[in-house]
């Protein structure tokens, strides 16, 4: 006994007319007649008496009607409960590095949400270090961050989004900007504004080692945990820094971004997610990201 047949039976009983029931159910009258006939054959009873003007329930049909209504109502309730539970389970928590994701992330999330409207998405701006802890503590499902060696050794999968060349950030009006080319030798007397080592260990090491190769140790006047704090200090003219090229697209004022031949370093932006027993909606998001052409400084289509 199918739920569809019971819904048809209820509609015919209420409207006392096959054509009217068909109209209400957005089907045609022969379909309604066939479903009622099949239901009667399955039960081995007559459910309606038919006349030229209307159809009426038989005594057996009158007994079935309240039971049919209850069965359909229970089916609807169960369906709603299951869907509600599924919606609750399908929540996607995304951590992202704002400076590296500014050009593509809003479109990416918007397009994914439009394709999978039942997946509830929450996003949280985090540093790479914060995302590392959040993934390990199961506070986020997906991470857009700089390379996380610890995660790559643990239970997470990693996919590269793009690579990001390192550039020098020089405040407006600085004498260095008048030069055709800038080398580390030109930076001996400069104040260095750098990321905290624990936030960008490879970058910090690369800058310091390049300075040491040129016979000096950098005069590091401050460390910062996020890009906007660092760039505020640079734009104020308090020093120079080295940042990934993606920072150029943040619309920050007060400084110039200069390529240096000695800065032969790129920073990856990676996508991390659980590797084993990964829920289907997380896999859908990862596959969706892989289907997009995400490049540095460009919006996605």
PDB file of C-alpha atoms in Angstrom:
ATOM      1  CA  UNK A   1       0.000   0.000   0.000  1.00  0.00           C
ATOM      2  CA  UNK A   2       1.639   3.219  -1.194  1.00  0.00           C
ATOM      3  CA  UNK A   3       1.315   6.617   0.485  1.00  0.00           C
ATOM      4  CA  UNK A   4       0.544   8.117  -2.918  1.00  0.00           C
ATOM      5  CA  UNK A   5      -2.491   5.841  -3.299  1.00  0.00           C
ATOM      6  CA  UNK A   6      -3.761   6.759   0.168  1.00  0.00           C
ATOM      7  CA  UNK A   7      -3.426  10.483  -0.640  1.00  0.00           C
ATOM      8  CA  UNK A   8      -5.452   9.911  -3.797  1.00  0.00           C
ATOM      9  CA  UNK A   9      -8.082   7.966  -1.828  1.00  0.00           C
ATOM     10  CA  UNK A  10      -8.377  10.817   0.704  1.00  0.00           C
ATOM     11  CA  UNK A  11      -8.740  13.423  -2.066  1.00  0.00           C
ATOM     12  CA  UNK A  12     -11.500  11.466  -3.855  1.00  0.00           C
ATOM     13  CA  UNK A  13     -13.313  10.881  -0.562  1.00  0.00           C
ATOM     14  CA  UNK A  14     -13.221  14.594   0.238  1.00  0.00           C
ATOM     15  CA  UNK A  15     -14.204  15.883  -3.206  1.00  0.00           C
ATOM     16  CA  UNK A  16     -16.503  12.993  -4.230  1.00  0.00           C
ATOM     17  CA  UNK A  17     -15.270  13.393  -7.780  1.00  0.00           C
ATOM     18  CA  UNK A  18     -12.370  11.804  -9.664  1.00  0.00           C
ATOM     19  CA  UNK A  19     -11.773  14.791 -11.951  1.00  0.00           C
ATOM     20  CA  UNK A  20     -11.745  17.262  -9.055  1.00  0.00           C
ATOM     21  CA  UNK A  21      -9.345  15.028  -7.139  1.00  0.00           C
ATOM     22  CA  UNK A  22      -7.075  14.826 -10.179  1.00  0.00           C
ATOM     23  CA  UNK A  23      -7.007  18.621 -10.429  1.00  0.00           C
ATOM     24  CA  UNK A  24      -6.138  18.979  -6.741  1.00  0.00           C
ATOM     25  CA  UNK A  25      -3.353  16.397  -7.058  1.00  0.00           C
ATOM     26  CA  UNK A  26      -1.957  17.975 -10.264  1.00  0.00           C
ATOM     27  CA  UNK A  27      -2.520  14.835 -12.315  1.00  0.00           C
ATOM     28  CA  UNK A  28      -5.088  13.499 -14.783  1.00  0.00           C
ATOM     29  CA  UNK A  29      -8.331  11.656 -14.085  1.00  0.00           C
ATOM     30  CA  UNK A  30      -7.214   8.270 -15.533  1.00  0.00           C
ATOM     31  CA  UNK A  31      -4.300   8.207 -13.073  1.00  0.00           C
ATOM     32  CA  UNK A  32      -6.675   8.764 -10.169  1.00  0.00           C
ATOM     33  CA  UNK A  33      -9.039   6.034 -11.393  1.00  0.00           C
ATOM     34  CA  UNK A  34      -6.147   3.599 -11.800  1.00  0.00           C
ATOM     35  CA  UNK A  35      -4.740   4.287  -8.319  1.00  0.00           C
ATOM     36  CA  UNK A  36      -8.135   3.775  -6.684  1.00  0.00           C
ATOM     37  CA  UNK A  37      -8.708   0.585  -8.673  1.00  0.00           C
ATOM     38  CA  UNK A  38      -5.251  -0.739  -7.708  1.00  0.00           C
ATOM     39  CA  UNK A  39      -5.892   0.084  -4.043  1.00  0.00           C
ATOM     40  CA  UNK A  40      -9.237  -1.721  -4.112  1.00  0.00           C
ATOM     41  CA  UNK A  41      -7.627  -4.769  -5.724  1.00  0.00           C
ATOM     42  CA  UNK A  42      -4.834  -4.767  -3.157  1.00  0.00           C
ATOM     43  CA  UNK A  43      -7.298  -4.620  -0.256  1.00  0.00           C
ATOM     44  CA  UNK A  44      -9.853  -6.896  -1.908  1.00  0.00           C
ATOM     45  CA  UNK A  45     -12.744  -4.505  -1.184  1.00  0.00           C
ATOM     46  CA  UNK A  46     -14.776  -1.755  -2.822  1.00  0.00           C
ATOM     47  CA  UNK A  47     -14.009   1.673  -1.383  1.00  0.00           C
ATOM     48  CA  UNK A  48     -16.447   3.781  -3.416  1.00  0.00           C
ATOM     49  CA  UNK A  49     -19.896   3.509  -4.929  1.00  0.00           C
ATOM     50  CA  UNK A  50     -19.985   5.267  -8.266  1.00  0.00           C
ATOM     51  CA  UNK A  51     -22.826   7.158  -9.898  1.00  0.00           C
ATOM     52  CA  UNK A  52     -23.037   9.519 -12.853  1.00  0.00           C
ATOM     53  CA  UNK A  53     -22.960  12.553 -10.540  1.00  0.00           C
ATOM     54  CA  UNK A  54     -20.539  11.645  -7.740  1.00  0.00           C
ATOM     55  CA  UNK A  55     -18.719   8.916  -5.888  1.00  0.00           C
ATOM     56  CA  UNK A  56     -19.344   8.036  -2.254  1.00  0.00           C
ATOM     57  CA  UNK A  57     -17.506   5.964   0.290  1.00  0.00           C
ATOM     58  CA  UNK A  58     -18.694   2.458   0.989  1.00  0.00           C
ATOM     59  CA  UNK A  59     -18.941   1.351   4.608  1.00  0.00           C
ATOM     60  CA  UNK A  60     -15.485  -0.187   4.231  1.00  0.00           C
ATOM     61  CA  UNK A  61     -14.225   3.057   2.716  1.00  0.00           C
ATOM     62  CA  UNK A  62     -15.570   4.983   5.707  1.00  0.00           C
ATOM     63  CA  UNK A  63     -13.591   2.698   8.024  1.00  0.00           C
ATOM     64  CA  UNK A  64     -10.415   3.160   5.974  1.00  0.00           C
ATOM     65  CA  UNK A  65     -10.619   6.966   5.675  1.00  0.00           C
ATOM     66  CA  UNK A  66      -9.546   7.999   9.233  1.00  0.00           C
ATOM     67  CA  UNK A  67      -6.823   5.348   9.203  1.00  0.00           C
ATOM     68  CA  UNK A  68      -5.555   6.598   5.837  1.00  0.00           C
ATOM     69  CA  UNK A  69      -5.503  10.186   7.101  1.00  0.00           C
ATOM     70  CA  UNK A  70      -3.477   9.129  10.154  1.00  0.00           C
ATOM     71  CA  UNK A  71      -1.022   7.088   8.059  1.00  0.00           C
ATOM     72  CA  UNK A  72      -0.416  10.004   5.669  1.00  0.00           C
ATOM     73  CA  UNK A  73      -0.026  12.446   8.556  1.00  0.00           C
ATOM     74  CA  UNK A  74       2.473  10.167  10.292  1.00  0.00           C
ATOM     75  CA  UNK A  75       4.406   9.735   7.050  1.00  0.00           C
ATOM     76  CA  UNK A  76       4.603  13.504   6.621  1.00  0.00           C
ATOM     77  CA  UNK A  77       5.745  13.947  10.216  1.00  0.00           C
ATOM     78  CA  UNK A  78       8.434  11.269   9.874  1.00  0.00           C
ATOM     79  CA  UNK A  79       9.671  12.831   6.634  1.00  0.00           C
ATOM     80  CA  UNK A  80       9.903  16.248   8.276  1.00  0.00           C
ATOM     81  CA  UNK A  81      11.734  14.814  11.293  1.00  0.00           C
ATOM     82  CA  UNK A  82      14.251  12.994   9.104  1.00  0.00           C
ATOM     83  CA  UNK A  83      14.857  16.074   6.970  1.00  0.00           C
ATOM     84  CA  UNK A  84      15.258  18.239  10.056  1.00  0.00           C
ATOM     85  CA  UNK A  85      17.788  15.781  11.471  1.00  0.00           C
ATOM     86  CA  UNK A  86      19.645  15.711   8.165  1.00  0.00           C
ATOM     87  CA  UNK A  87      19.697  19.510   8.003  1.00  0.00           C
ATOM     88  CA  UNK A  88      21.065  19.609  11.530  1.00  0.00           C
ATOM     89  CA  UNK A  89      23.796  17.146  10.636  1.00  0.00           C
ATOM     90  CA  UNK A  90      24.692  18.928   7.409  1.00  0.00           C
ATOM     91  CA  UNK A  91      26.253  22.031   8.882  1.00  0.00           C
ATOM     92  CA  UNK A  92      29.487  23.114   7.240  1.00  0.00           C
ATOM     93  CA  UNK A  93      31.884  25.098   9.431  1.00  0.00           C
ATOM     94  CA  UNK A  94      34.590  26.875   7.459  1.00  0.00           C
ATOM     95  CA  UNK A  95      37.664  28.616   8.795  1.00  0.00           C
ATOM     96  CA  UNK A  96      39.445  30.966   6.397  1.00  0.00           C
ATOM     97  CA  UNK A  97      42.460  33.256   6.196  1.00  0.00           C
ATOM     98  CA  UNK A  98      40.929  36.569   5.141  1.00  0.00           C
ATOM     99  CA  UNK A  99      44.000  38.071   3.487  1.00  0.00           C
ATOM    100  CA  UNK A 100      44.466  35.033   1.243  1.00  0.00           C
ATOM    101  CA  UNK A 101      40.795  34.462   0.414  1.00  0.00           C
ATOM    102  CA  UNK A 102      39.419  37.958  -0.187  1.00  0.00           C
ATOM    103  CA  UNK A 103      39.067  37.759  -3.973  1.00  0.00           C
ATOM    104  CA  UNK A 104      37.443  34.340  -4.352  1.00  0.00           C
ATOM    105  CA  UNK A 105      35.961  33.246  -1.024  1.00  0.00           C
ATOM    106  CA  UNK A 106      32.668  35.231  -1.042  1.00  0.00           C
ATOM    107  CA  UNK A 107      31.775  33.983  -4.530  1.00  0.00           C
ATOM    108  CA  UNK A 108      32.822  30.432  -3.705  1.00  0.00           C
ATOM    109  CA  UNK A 109      30.604  30.206  -0.637  1.00  0.00           C
ATOM    110  CA  UNK A 110      27.702  31.967  -2.362  1.00  0.00           C
ATOM    111  CA  UNK A 111      27.774  29.627  -5.363  1.00  0.00           C
ATOM    112  CA  UNK A 112      28.058  26.519  -3.197  1.00  0.00           C
ATOM    113  CA  UNK A 113      25.180  27.674  -0.998  1.00  0.00           C
ATOM    114  CA  UNK A 114      23.010  28.268  -4.068  1.00  0.00           C
ATOM    115  CA  UNK A 115      23.713  24.747  -5.325  1.00  0.00           C
ATOM    116  CA  UNK A 116      23.264  23.079  -1.917  1.00  0.00           C
ATOM    117  CA  UNK A 117      20.741  25.267  -0.066  1.00  0.00           C
ATOM    118  CA  UNK A 118      20.035  22.653   2.647  1.00  0.00           C
ATOM    119  CA  UNK A 119      23.636  22.714   3.892  1.00  0.00           C
ATOM    120  CA  UNK A 120      23.945  25.298   6.649  1.00  0.00           C
ATOM    121  CA  UNK A 121      27.210  27.189   6.297  1.00  0.00           C
ATOM    122  CA  UNK A 122      29.003  29.105   9.026  1.00  0.00           C
ATOM    123  CA  UNK A 123      32.272  30.887   8.338  1.00  0.00           C
ATOM    124  CA  UNK A 124      34.862  32.254  10.712  1.00  0.00           C
ATOM    125  CA  UNK A 125      37.915  34.369   9.979  1.00  0.00           C
ATOM    126  CA  UNK A 126      40.955  32.818  11.676  1.00  0.00           C
ATOM    127  CA  UNK A 127      44.719  32.905  11.524  1.00  0.00           C
ATOM    128  CA  UNK A 128      46.417  29.760  10.280  1.00  0.00           C
ATOM    129  CA  UNK A 129      47.370  28.858  13.839  1.00  0.00           C
ATOM    130  CA  UNK A 130      43.789  29.295  15.045  1.00  0.00           C
ATOM    131  CA  UNK A 131      42.560  27.089  12.210  1.00  0.00           C
ATOM    132  CA  UNK A 132      45.059  24.397  13.146  1.00  0.00           C
ATOM    133  CA  UNK A 133      43.695  24.255  16.687  1.00  0.00           C
ATOM    134  CA  UNK A 134      40.081  24.481  15.508  1.00  0.00           C
ATOM    135  CA  UNK A 135      40.486  21.511  13.160  1.00  0.00           C
ATOM    136  CA  UNK A 136      42.202  19.397  15.789  1.00  0.00           C
ATOM    137  CA  UNK A 137      39.450  20.243  18.295  1.00  0.00           C
ATOM    138  CA  UNK A 138      36.662  19.596  15.724  1.00  0.00           C
ATOM    139  CA  UNK A 139      35.434  23.183  15.870  1.00  0.00           C
ATOM    140  CA  UNK A 140      35.596  23.620  12.089  1.00  0.00           C
ATOM    141  CA  UNK A 141      35.196  21.148   9.221  1.00  0.00           C
ATOM    142  CA  UNK A 142      37.226  22.866   6.511  1.00  0.00           C
ATOM    143  CA  UNK A 143      40.266  25.134   6.672  1.00  0.00           C
ATOM    144  CA  UNK A 144      41.664  27.613   4.141  1.00  0.00           C
ATOM    145  CA  UNK A 145      45.111  28.297   5.570  1.00  0.00           C
ATOM    146  CA  UNK A 146      48.819  28.390   4.981  1.00  0.00           C
ATOM    147  CA  UNK A 147      50.625  25.010   5.096  1.00  0.00           C
ATOM    148  CA  UNK A 148      50.080  23.112   8.328  1.00  0.00           C
ATOM    149  CA  UNK A 149      52.749  20.362   8.577  1.00  0.00           C
ATOM    150  CA  UNK A 150      51.157  18.979  11.736  1.00  0.00           C
ATOM    151  CA  UNK A 151      47.803  18.513   9.994  1.00  0.00           C
ATOM    152  CA  UNK A 152      49.446  16.797   7.052  1.00  0.00           C
ATOM    153  CA  UNK A 153      50.876  14.213   9.439  1.00  0.00           C
ATOM    154  CA  UNK A 154      47.562  13.719  11.215  1.00  0.00           C
ATOM    155  CA  UNK A 155      44.157  12.593   9.995  1.00  0.00           C
ATOM    156  CA  UNK A 156      43.486  15.375   7.479  1.00  0.00           C
ATOM    157  CA  UNK A 157      43.578  15.663   3.699  1.00  0.00           C
ATOM    158  CA  UNK A 158      45.250  18.607   1.998  1.00  0.00           C
ATOM    159  CA  UNK A 159      44.619  20.208  -1.411  1.00  0.00           C
ATOM    160  CA  UNK A 160      46.569  23.166  -2.774  1.00  0.00           C
ATOM    161  CA  UNK A 161      44.428  26.151  -3.805  1.00  0.00           C
ATOM    162  CA  UNK A 162      47.158  28.419  -5.216  1.00  0.00           C
ATOM    163  CA  UNK A 163      50.739  29.624  -4.618  1.00  0.00           C
ATOM    164  CA  UNK A 164      51.490  33.168  -3.535  1.00  0.00           C
ATOM    165  CA  UNK A 165      54.862  34.902  -4.223  1.00  0.00           C
ATOM    166  CA  UNK A 166      56.429  36.978  -1.462  1.00  0.00           C
ATOM    167  CA  UNK A 167      56.801  40.757  -1.998  1.00  0.00           C
ATOM    168  CA  UNK A 168      58.257  43.639  -0.004  1.00  0.00           C
ATOM    169  CA  UNK A 169      55.808  46.110   1.557  1.00  0.00           C
ATOM    170  CA  UNK A 170      57.326  49.617   1.547  1.00  0.00           C
ATOM    171  CA  UNK A 171      55.539  52.685   2.995  1.00  0.00           C
ATOM    172  CA  UNK A 172      54.572  55.491   0.612  1.00  0.00           C
ATOM    173  CA  UNK A 173      57.239  58.176   0.278  1.00  0.00           C
ATOM    174  CA  UNK A 174      60.092  55.882   1.317  1.00  0.00           C
ATOM    175  CA  UNK A 175      63.400  56.619  -0.507  1.00  0.00           C
ATOM    176  CA  UNK A 176      63.649  52.946  -1.518  1.00  0.00           C
ATOM    177  CA  UNK A 177      60.714  53.423  -3.884  1.00  0.00           C
ATOM    178  CA  UNK A 178      62.870  55.686  -6.077  1.00  0.00           C
ATOM    179  CA  UNK A 179      65.235  52.802  -6.851  1.00  0.00           C
ATOM    180  CA  UNK A 180      64.768  50.639  -9.929  1.00  0.00           C
ATOM    181  CA  UNK A 181      65.643  47.548  -7.939  1.00  0.00           C
ATOM    182  CA  UNK A 182      65.698  46.746  -4.213  1.00  0.00           C
ATOM    183  CA  UNK A 183      68.056  44.196  -2.668  1.00  0.00           C
ATOM    184  CA  UNK A 184      68.548  42.989   0.896  1.00  0.00           C
ATOM    185  CA  UNK A 185      71.764  45.016   1.017  1.00  0.00           C
ATOM    186  CA  UNK A 186      69.571  48.117   0.736  1.00  0.00           C
ATOM    187  CA  UNK A 187      67.641  47.095   3.855  1.00  0.00           C
ATOM    188  CA  UNK A 188      70.420  46.994   6.449  1.00  0.00           C
ATOM    189  CA  UNK A 189      69.321  50.183   8.193  1.00  0.00           C
ATOM    190  CA  UNK A 190      65.577  49.557   7.945  1.00  0.00           C
ATOM    191  CA  UNK A 191      63.171  48.615  10.707  1.00  0.00           C
ATOM    192  CA  UNK A 192      61.532  45.260  10.002  1.00  0.00           C
ATOM    193  CA  UNK A 193      57.867  44.631  10.791  1.00  0.00           C
ATOM    194  CA  UNK A 194      57.258  40.878  10.668  1.00  0.00           C
ATOM    195  CA  UNK A 195      54.624  38.262  11.377  1.00  0.00           C
ATOM    196  CA  UNK A 196      54.920  36.387  14.639  1.00  0.00           C
ATOM    197  CA  UNK A 197      57.162  33.341  14.077  1.00  0.00           C
ATOM    198  CA  UNK A 198      54.468  30.983  15.375  1.00  0.00           C
ATOM    199  CA  UNK A 199      52.034  32.343  12.760  1.00  0.00           C
ATOM    200  CA  UNK A 200      54.409  32.237   9.773  1.00  0.00           C
ATOM    201  CA  UNK A 201      57.529  30.281  10.689  1.00  0.00           C
ATOM    202  CA  UNK A 202      58.734  29.637   7.131  1.00  0.00           C
ATOM    203  CA  UNK A 203      58.291  33.266   6.095  1.00  0.00           C
ATOM    204  CA  UNK A 204      60.050  34.552   9.206  1.00  0.00           C
ATOM    205  CA  UNK A 205      62.964  32.165   8.699  1.00  0.00           C
ATOM    206  CA  UNK A 206      63.251  33.060   4.992  1.00  0.00           C
ATOM    207  CA  UNK A 207      63.516  36.796   5.693  1.00  0.00           C
ATOM    208  CA  UNK A 208      66.006  36.423   8.549  1.00  0.00           C
ATOM    209  CA  UNK A 209      68.209  33.980   6.609  1.00  0.00           C
ATOM    210  CA  UNK A 210      68.328  36.312   3.594  1.00  0.00           C
ATOM    211  CA  UNK A 211      69.425  39.146   5.841  1.00  0.00           C
ATOM    212  CA  UNK A 212      72.129  36.980   7.416  1.00  0.00           C
ATOM    213  CA  UNK A 213      73.373  35.940   3.965  1.00  0.00           C
ATOM    214  CA  UNK A 214      73.898  39.645   3.297  1.00  0.00           C
ATOM    215  CA  UNK A 215      75.899  40.171   6.478  1.00  0.00           C
ATOM    216  CA  UNK A 216      73.370  41.590   8.908  1.00  0.00           C
ATOM    217  CA  UNK A 217      70.604  40.578  11.299  1.00  0.00           C
ATOM    218  CA  UNK A 218      67.331  42.455  10.751  1.00  0.00           C
ATOM    219  CA  UNK A 219      66.284  45.127  13.220  1.00  0.00           C
ATOM    220  CA  UNK A 220      62.867  43.667  14.029  1.00  0.00           C
ATOM    221  CA  UNK A 221      60.880  46.334  15.862  1.00  0.00           C
ATOM    222  CA  UNK A 222      57.559  44.478  16.138  1.00  0.00           C
ATOM    223  CA  UNK A 223      55.795  41.200  15.420  1.00  0.00           C
ATOM    224  CA  UNK A 224      52.129  40.908  14.468  1.00  0.00           C
ATOM    225  CA  UNK A 225      49.606  38.100  14.410  1.00  0.00           C
ATOM    226  CA  UNK A 226      47.431  39.353  11.557  1.00  0.00           C
ATOM    227  CA  UNK A 227      47.964  41.143   8.272  1.00  0.00           C
ATOM    228  CA  UNK A 228      45.911  44.258   8.969  1.00  0.00           C
ATOM    229  CA  UNK A 229      47.792  45.016  12.167  1.00  0.00           C
ATOM    230  CA  UNK A 230      51.104  44.532  10.392  1.00  0.00           C
ATOM    231  CA  UNK A 231      50.132  46.669   7.401  1.00  0.00           C
ATOM    232  CA  UNK A 232      48.844  49.463   9.637  1.00  0.00           C
ATOM    233  CA  UNK A 233      52.317  49.799  11.139  1.00  0.00           C
ATOM    234  CA  UNK A 234      53.992  49.685   7.711  1.00  0.00           C
ATOM    235  CA  UNK A 235      51.585  52.262   6.255  1.00  0.00           C
ATOM    236  CA  UNK A 236      52.365  54.533   9.207  1.00  0.00           C
ATOM    237  CA  UNK A 237      55.980  54.590   8.017  1.00  0.00           C
ATOM    238  CA  UNK A 238      57.385  52.713  11.007  1.00  0.00           C
ATOM    239  CA  UNK A 239      59.155  50.048   8.978  1.00  0.00           C
ATOM    240  CA  UNK A 240      59.087  47.669   6.027  1.00  0.00           C
ATOM    241  CA  UNK A 241      57.749  44.149   5.774  1.00  0.00           C
ATOM    242  CA  UNK A 242      57.429  41.104   3.562  1.00  0.00           C
ATOM    243  CA  UNK A 243      53.994  39.785   2.740  1.00  0.00           C
ATOM    244  CA  UNK A 244      52.300  37.423   0.288  1.00  0.00           C
ATOM    245  CA  UNK A 245      51.155  39.038  -2.954  1.00  0.00           C
ATOM    246  CA  UNK A 246      47.496  38.493  -2.016  1.00  0.00           C
ATOM    247  CA  UNK A 247      47.768  41.484   0.341  1.00  0.00           C
ATOM    248  CA  UNK A 248      47.825  43.761  -2.721  1.00  0.00           C
ATOM    249  CA  UNK A 249      44.162  42.939  -3.306  1.00  0.00           C
ATOM    250  CA  UNK A 250      42.937  44.019   0.125  1.00  0.00           C
ATOM    251  CA  UNK A 251      42.678  47.676  -0.923  1.00  0.00           C
ATOM    252  CA  UNK A 252      45.028  48.926   1.791  1.00  0.00           C
ATOM    253  CA  UNK A 253      46.459  52.425   1.471  1.00  0.00           C
ATOM    254  CA  UNK A 254      49.797  53.907   2.480  1.00  0.00           C
ATOM    255  CA  UNK A 255      52.309  51.472   0.992  1.00  0.00           C
ATOM    256  CA  UNK A 256      53.662  49.923  -2.195  1.00  0.00           C
ATOM    257  CA  UNK A 257      54.327  46.270  -2.938  1.00  0.00           C
ATOM    258  CA  UNK A 258      57.645  45.563  -4.635  1.00  0.00           C
ATOM    259  CA  UNK A 259      58.954  42.312  -6.086  1.00  0.00           C
ATOM    260  CA  UNK A 260      62.517  41.388  -5.075  1.00  0.00           C
ATOM    261  CA  UNK A 261      64.608  38.808  -6.905  1.00  0.00           C
ATOM    262  CA  UNK A 262      66.033  37.556  -3.620  1.00  0.00           C
ATOM    263  CA  UNK A 263      62.531  36.848  -2.309  1.00  0.00           C
ATOM    264  CA  UNK A 264      62.416  33.547  -4.177  1.00  0.00           C
ATOM    265  CA  UNK A 265      59.718  32.173  -1.920  1.00  0.00           C
ATOM    266  CA  UNK A 266      56.070  31.358  -2.439  1.00  0.00           C
ATOM    267  CA  UNK A 267      53.419  30.678   0.162  1.00  0.00           C
ATOM    268  CA  UNK A 268      50.737  28.088  -0.512  1.00  0.00           C
ATOM    269  CA  UNK A 269      47.095  28.441   0.355  1.00  0.00           C
ATOM    270  CA  UNK A 270      45.788  24.981   1.207  1.00  0.00           C
ATOM    271  CA  UNK A 271      42.393  23.453   1.848  1.00  0.00           C
ATOM    272  CA  UNK A 272      42.306  21.003   4.770  1.00  0.00           C
ATOM    273  CA  UNK A 273      39.504  18.639   5.765  1.00  0.00           C
ATOM    274  CA  UNK A 274      39.035  15.316   7.525  1.00  0.00           C
ATOM    275  CA  UNK A 275      40.389  12.325   5.611  1.00  0.00           C
ATOM    276  CA  UNK A 276      38.606   9.287   7.068  1.00  0.00           C
ATOM    277  CA  UNK A 277      34.807   8.871   7.237  1.00  0.00           C
ATOM    278  CA  UNK A 278      34.328  12.349   5.826  1.00  0.00           C
ATOM    279  CA  UNK A 279      30.617  13.335   5.736  1.00  0.00           C
ATOM    280  CA  UNK A 280      29.164  13.635   2.245  1.00  0.00           C
ATOM    281  CA  UNK A 281      28.407  17.359   2.490  1.00  0.00           C
ATOM    282  CA  UNK A 282      32.054  18.128   3.330  1.00  0.00           C
ATOM    283  CA  UNK A 283      33.179  16.017   0.378  1.00  0.00           C
ATOM    284  CA  UNK A 284      30.705  17.917  -1.791  1.00  0.00           C
ATOM    285  CA  UNK A 285      32.288  21.210  -0.752  1.00  0.00           C
ATOM    286  CA  UNK A 286      35.831  19.944  -1.374  1.00  0.00           C
ATOM    287  CA  UNK A 287      34.828  18.630  -4.817  1.00  0.00           C
ATOM    288  CA  UNK A 288      33.086  21.924  -5.562  1.00  0.00           C
ATOM    289  CA  UNK A 289      36.286  23.841  -4.737  1.00  0.00           C
ATOM    290  CA  UNK A 290      38.308  21.506  -6.953  1.00  0.00           C
ATOM    291  CA  UNK A 291      35.961  22.213  -9.864  1.00  0.00           C
ATOM    292  CA  UNK A 292      36.665  25.950  -9.691  1.00  0.00           C
ATOM    293  CA  UNK A 293      39.607  27.748 -11.290  1.00  0.00           C
ATOM    294  CA  UNK A 294      40.892  29.632  -8.254  1.00  0.00           C
ATOM    295  CA  UNK A 295      43.920  31.812  -9.003  1.00  0.00           C
ATOM    296  CA  UNK A 296      45.640  34.578  -7.072  1.00  0.00           C
ATOM    297  CA  UNK A 297      43.913  37.931  -7.386  1.00  0.00           C
ATOM    298  CA  UNK A 298      41.080  36.772  -9.645  1.00  0.00           C
ATOM    299  CA  UNK A 299      37.393  36.245  -9.014  1.00  0.00           C
ATOM    300  CA  UNK A 300      35.954  32.835  -9.835  1.00  0.00           C
ATOM    301  CA  UNK A 301      33.292  32.230 -12.458  1.00  0.00           C
TER     302      UNK A 301
END
